[in-house]
Short mmCIF file of C-alpha atoms in Angstrom, two decimals:
data_model
loop_
_atom_site.label_atom_id
_atom_site.label_comp_id
_atom_site.label_asym_id
_atom_site.label_seq_id
_atom_site.Cartn_x
_atom_site.Cartn_y
_atom_site.Cartn_z
CA UNK A 1 -12.47 71.48 41.86
CA UNK A 2 -10.40 69.05 39.82
CA UNK A 3 -11.92 65.78 38.71
CA UNK A 4 -11.38 62.35 40.26
CA UNK A 5 -11.74 58.89 38.72
CA UNK A 6 -12.68 55.84 40.78
CA UNK A 7 -13.70 52.27 39.86
CA UNK A 8 -17.46 51.80 39.93
CA UNK A 9 -17.34 48.83 42.28
CA UNK A 10 -15.02 46.60 44.29
CA UNK A 11 -15.48 43.45 46.31
CA UNK A 12 -13.76 42.26 49.44
CA UNK A 13 -13.95 39.51 52.02
CA UNK A 14 -14.40 40.22 55.67
CA UNK A 15 -11.18 40.60 57.69
CA UNK A 16 -9.12 41.30 54.54
CA UNK A 17 -7.49 44.64 53.67
CA UNK A 18 -9.14 46.76 50.99
CA UNK A 19 -7.35 49.25 48.76
CA UNK A 20 -9.65 51.77 47.08
CA UNK A 21 -7.89 53.72 44.33
CA UNK A 22 -8.52 57.25 43.10
CA UNK A 23 -6.93 59.04 40.17
CA UNK A 24 -6.73 62.83 40.15
CA UNK A 25 -4.19 63.73 37.49
CA UNK A 26 -5.26 67.41 37.29
CA UNK A 27 -4.91 68.09 41.01
CA UNK A 28 -3.49 71.50 41.86
CA UNK A 29 -0.80 72.13 44.44
CA UNK A 30 -3.20 73.36 47.11
CA UNK A 31 -6.01 70.82 46.65
CA UNK A 32 -6.67 68.57 49.60
CA UNK A 33 -7.74 64.96 49.00
CA UNK A 34 -10.82 64.01 51.01
CA UNK A 35 -12.59 60.69 51.36
CA UNK A 36 -16.18 60.30 52.45
CA UNK A 37 -18.35 57.21 52.56
CA UNK A 38 -22.08 56.69 52.50
CA UNK A 39 -23.59 53.69 54.21
CA UNK A 40 -26.97 52.45 52.95
CA UNK A 41 -29.84 54.78 53.88
CA UNK A 42 -27.54 57.29 55.59
CA UNK A 43 -25.92 60.61 54.77
CA UNK A 44 -22.24 60.68 53.78
CA UNK A 45 -19.66 60.64 56.56
CA UNK A 46 -16.11 61.89 56.60
CA UNK A 47 -13.39 59.24 56.52
CA UNK A 48 -10.02 60.92 56.10
CA UNK A 49 -8.16 63.66 54.24
CA UNK A 50 -4.60 64.59 53.34
CA UNK A 51 -2.44 66.96 51.32
CA UNK A 52 0.92 65.35 50.59
CA UNK A 53 1.88 62.90 53.32
CA UNK A 54 0.24 59.60 54.12
CA UNK A 55 -2.36 59.84 56.88
CA UNK A 56 -3.78 57.41 59.40
CA UNK A 57 -6.80 57.60 61.65
CA UNK A 58 -8.99 55.13 63.47
CA UNK A 59 -11.11 54.44 60.39
CA UNK A 60 -8.56 54.13 57.60
CA UNK A 61 -5.24 55.11 56.06
CA UNK A 62 -4.66 57.36 53.09
CA UNK A 63 -1.68 56.77 50.86
CA UNK A 64 -0.86 59.64 48.50
CA UNK A 65 1.42 59.15 45.50
CA UNK A 66 4.56 61.24 45.39
CA UNK A 67 3.32 63.19 42.35
CA UNK A 68 -0.13 63.51 44.02
CA UNK A 69 -1.88 62.33 40.86
CA UNK A 70 -3.39 59.38 42.65
CA UNK A 71 -4.25 58.19 46.13
CA UNK A 72 -5.47 55.04 47.82
CA UNK A 73 -7.81 54.64 50.74
CA UNK A 74 -6.85 51.62 52.80
CA UNK A 75 -9.23 49.78 55.09
CA UNK A 76 -6.97 47.48 57.06
CA UNK A 77 -9.53 44.82 57.95
CA UNK A 78 -12.85 45.09 56.16
CA UNK A 79 -16.00 44.37 58.11
CA UNK A 80 -19.55 43.95 56.86
CA UNK A 81 -20.24 47.42 58.23
CA UNK A 82 -17.73 48.89 55.76
CA UNK A 83 -19.98 48.07 52.81
CA UNK A 84 -20.72 51.53 51.42
CA UNK A 85 -20.11 53.94 48.55
CA UNK A 86 -16.70 55.59 48.94
CA UNK A 87 -16.13 59.03 47.45
CA UNK A 88 -12.76 60.59 46.68
CA UNK A 89 -13.08 64.38 46.52
CA UNK A 90 -10.60 67.17 45.87
CA UNK A 91 -11.14 70.39 47.73
CA UNK A 92 -9.68 73.75 46.83
CA UNK A 93 -8.34 75.80 49.70
CA UNK A 94 -11.26 78.22 49.85
CA UNK A 95 -13.54 79.04 52.73
CA UNK A 96 -16.98 77.49 52.82
CA UNK A 97 -16.67 75.44 49.67
CA UNK A 98 -19.17 72.70 49.00
CA UNK A 99 -18.19 69.13 48.22
CA UNK A 100 -18.41 67.96 44.63
CA UNK A 101 -19.33 64.29 44.66
CA UNK A 102 -18.59 61.94 41.78
CA UNK A 103 -20.11 58.48 41.40
CA UNK A 104 -17.78 56.89 43.95
CA UNK A 105 -16.85 53.24 44.40
CA UNK A 106 -19.43 50.82 45.75
CA UNK A 107 -17.64 48.43 48.09
CA UNK A 108 -19.23 45.06 48.79
CA UNK A 109 -17.96 42.97 51.70
CA UNK A 110 -18.68 39.26 51.97
CA UNK A 111 -18.49 37.10 55.08
CA UNK B 1 -20.79 63.94 69.35
CA UNK B 2 -21.51 66.25 66.43
CA UNK B 3 -25.04 66.28 65.19
CA UNK B 4 -27.01 67.41 62.15
CA UNK B 5 -30.69 66.63 62.32
CA UNK B 6 -33.35 66.88 59.65
CA UNK B 7 -37.02 67.34 60.44
CA UNK B 8 -38.29 64.24 58.68
CA UNK B 9 -36.82 60.99 57.33
CA UNK B 10 -39.73 60.46 54.94
CA UNK B 11 -42.19 62.96 53.48
CA UNK B 12 -44.98 62.61 50.94
CA UNK B 13 -46.45 65.73 49.35
CA UNK B 14 -48.74 66.57 46.46
CA UNK B 15 -47.84 68.52 43.34
CA UNK B 16 -48.18 72.25 43.91
CA UNK B 17 -47.79 72.12 47.68
CA UNK B 18 -45.28 74.33 49.46
CA UNK B 19 -42.75 72.14 51.25
CA UNK B 20 -40.39 73.03 54.08
CA UNK B 21 -37.37 70.89 54.92
CA UNK B 22 -35.64 71.84 58.15
CA UNK B 23 -32.07 71.22 59.17
CA UNK B 24 -30.51 71.93 62.57
CA UNK B 25 -26.88 71.59 63.63
CA UNK B 26 -25.51 71.79 67.15
CA UNK B 27 -21.85 72.48 66.34
CA UNK B 28 -21.99 76.28 65.98
CA UNK B 29 -20.92 75.90 62.34
CA UNK B 30 -20.89 78.89 60.01
CA UNK B 31 -21.50 76.96 56.79
CA UNK B 32 -24.58 74.95 55.94
CA UNK B 33 -25.49 73.16 52.73
CA UNK B 34 -28.42 71.51 51.00
CA UNK B 35 -27.81 68.70 48.50
CA UNK B 36 -30.11 66.36 46.65
CA UNK B 37 -29.17 62.82 45.73
CA UNK B 38 -30.62 60.91 42.81
CA UNK B 39 -29.69 57.49 41.40
CA UNK B 40 -27.05 57.81 38.70
CA UNK B 41 -26.55 61.52 39.35
CA UNK B 42 -24.89 61.44 42.75
CA UNK B 43 -25.10 64.36 45.16
CA UNK B 44 -25.73 67.81 43.73
CA UNK B 45 -25.56 71.11 45.59
CA UNK B 46 -28.78 73.15 45.71
CA UNK B 47 -27.88 76.06 48.00
CA UNK B 48 -25.42 76.87 50.73
CA UNK B 49 -25.08 79.52 53.41
CA UNK B 50 -21.89 80.80 54.99
CA UNK B 51 -23.53 83.03 57.60
CA UNK B 52 -26.89 83.96 59.03
CA UNK B 53 -29.12 85.56 56.39
CA UNK B 54 -26.51 84.83 53.70
CA UNK B 55 -27.08 82.35 50.89
CA UNK B 56 -25.43 81.28 47.68
CA UNK B 57 -26.86 79.29 44.79
CA UNK B 58 -25.38 75.91 44.09
CA UNK B 59 -25.56 73.91 40.88
CA UNK B 60 -29.32 73.30 40.78
CA UNK B 61 -31.20 76.09 42.64
CA UNK B 62 -34.20 76.29 40.30
CA UNK B 63 -37.48 75.58 42.08
CA UNK B 64 -35.93 75.97 45.53
CA UNK B 65 -35.31 78.74 48.01
CA UNK B 66 -33.64 78.75 51.41
CA UNK B 67 -33.82 80.59 54.70
CA UNK B 68 -31.26 81.01 57.44
CA UNK B 69 -32.56 83.23 60.23
CA UNK B 70 -30.51 81.58 62.98
CA UNK B 71 -27.02 80.15 62.84
CA UNK B 72 -28.07 76.62 63.76
CA UNK B 73 -31.00 76.29 61.35
CA UNK B 74 -31.09 76.14 57.54
CA UNK B 75 -34.39 75.58 55.77
CA UNK B 76 -34.98 74.41 52.22
CA UNK B 77 -38.27 75.52 50.65
CA UNK B 78 -39.96 74.05 47.61
CA UNK B 79 -42.30 76.86 46.59
CA UNK B 80 -44.53 74.63 44.47
CA UNK B 81 -43.51 70.99 44.62
CA UNK B 82 -43.26 69.06 41.37
CA UNK B 83 -42.78 65.35 40.69
CA UNK B 84 -39.23 65.94 39.44
CA UNK B 85 -38.34 67.11 42.92
CA UNK B 86 -38.88 63.62 44.29
CA UNK B 87 -35.46 62.86 45.73
CA UNK B 88 -33.30 62.34 48.80
CA UNK B 89 -32.40 65.67 50.39
CA UNK B 90 -29.27 65.93 52.49
CA UNK B 91 -28.23 68.76 54.76
CA UNK B 92 -24.63 69.32 55.86
CA UNK B 93 -22.66 71.79 57.93
CA UNK B 94 -19.02 72.74 58.36
CA UNK B 95 -17.01 75.26 60.29
CA UNK B 96 -15.81 78.44 58.61
CA UNK B 97 -12.31 79.45 57.64
CA UNK B 98 -10.10 77.62 55.15
CA UNK B 99 -12.46 75.26 53.42
CA UNK B 100 -10.09 72.56 52.35
CA UNK B 101 -9.53 71.20 55.83
CA UNK B 102 -13.07 71.54 57.06
CA UNK B 103 -15.05 68.38 57.40
CA UNK B 104 -18.68 68.44 56.37
CA UNK B 105 -21.12 66.70 58.67
CA UNK B 106 -24.26 65.33 57.10
CA UNK B 107 -27.72 64.70 58.42
CA UNK B 108 -29.54 61.39 57.82
CA UNK B 109 -31.47 62.73 54.84
CA UNK B 110 -35.13 63.31 54.01
CA UNK B 111 -36.66 61.14 51.32
CA UNK B 112 -39.29 63.32 49.67
CA UNK B 113 -41.92 61.90 47.35
CA UNK B 114 -44.07 64.30 45.35
CA UNK B 115 -47.23 62.72 43.94
#
């Protein structure tokens, strides 16, 4: 899987939007962009994924650059419960592939 | 609601002991995975299985073995536990088919300490 680059940490205030960036300049045409997050003392959980178009779900939005070399996870209104490590992962289109986790971005949310 | 359960949240074992970590999923998933997570190193894949009785080595299989006799259960075995195997162990599962779209569901983790 191609490599991703994320900032080590970010801070936000409660109720404000948060934009978490991810660079993946070596992404291939069939790689999907996945985001997972890991809350303290829990296993990772799926957040969202996309291929080319922007995606929305109940947790977040994913904005994908036109050249697909970067993407941004958007939390529209951060809550204290969103404090977690956020991982941006590229997945090749192969059956049964494991996730390759980088260091992720540690998001802190203040009240 | 999808569920992956792991047999213990916390486990303390002695060096040289044989350790079994159990993982059960209730989603009829074909694929199951074992990762370990260490500070500064992130999550690393130990083994995965894409079908009953099938297994594939991940990035760090040394010192571990696995067993998958039933579709819902995937066991990680430390044949002779060592202190460098002190870690958080995470199990995950996903459905089969095209991997890129398949979400992995994780269990809560087992924090293993080897003394």
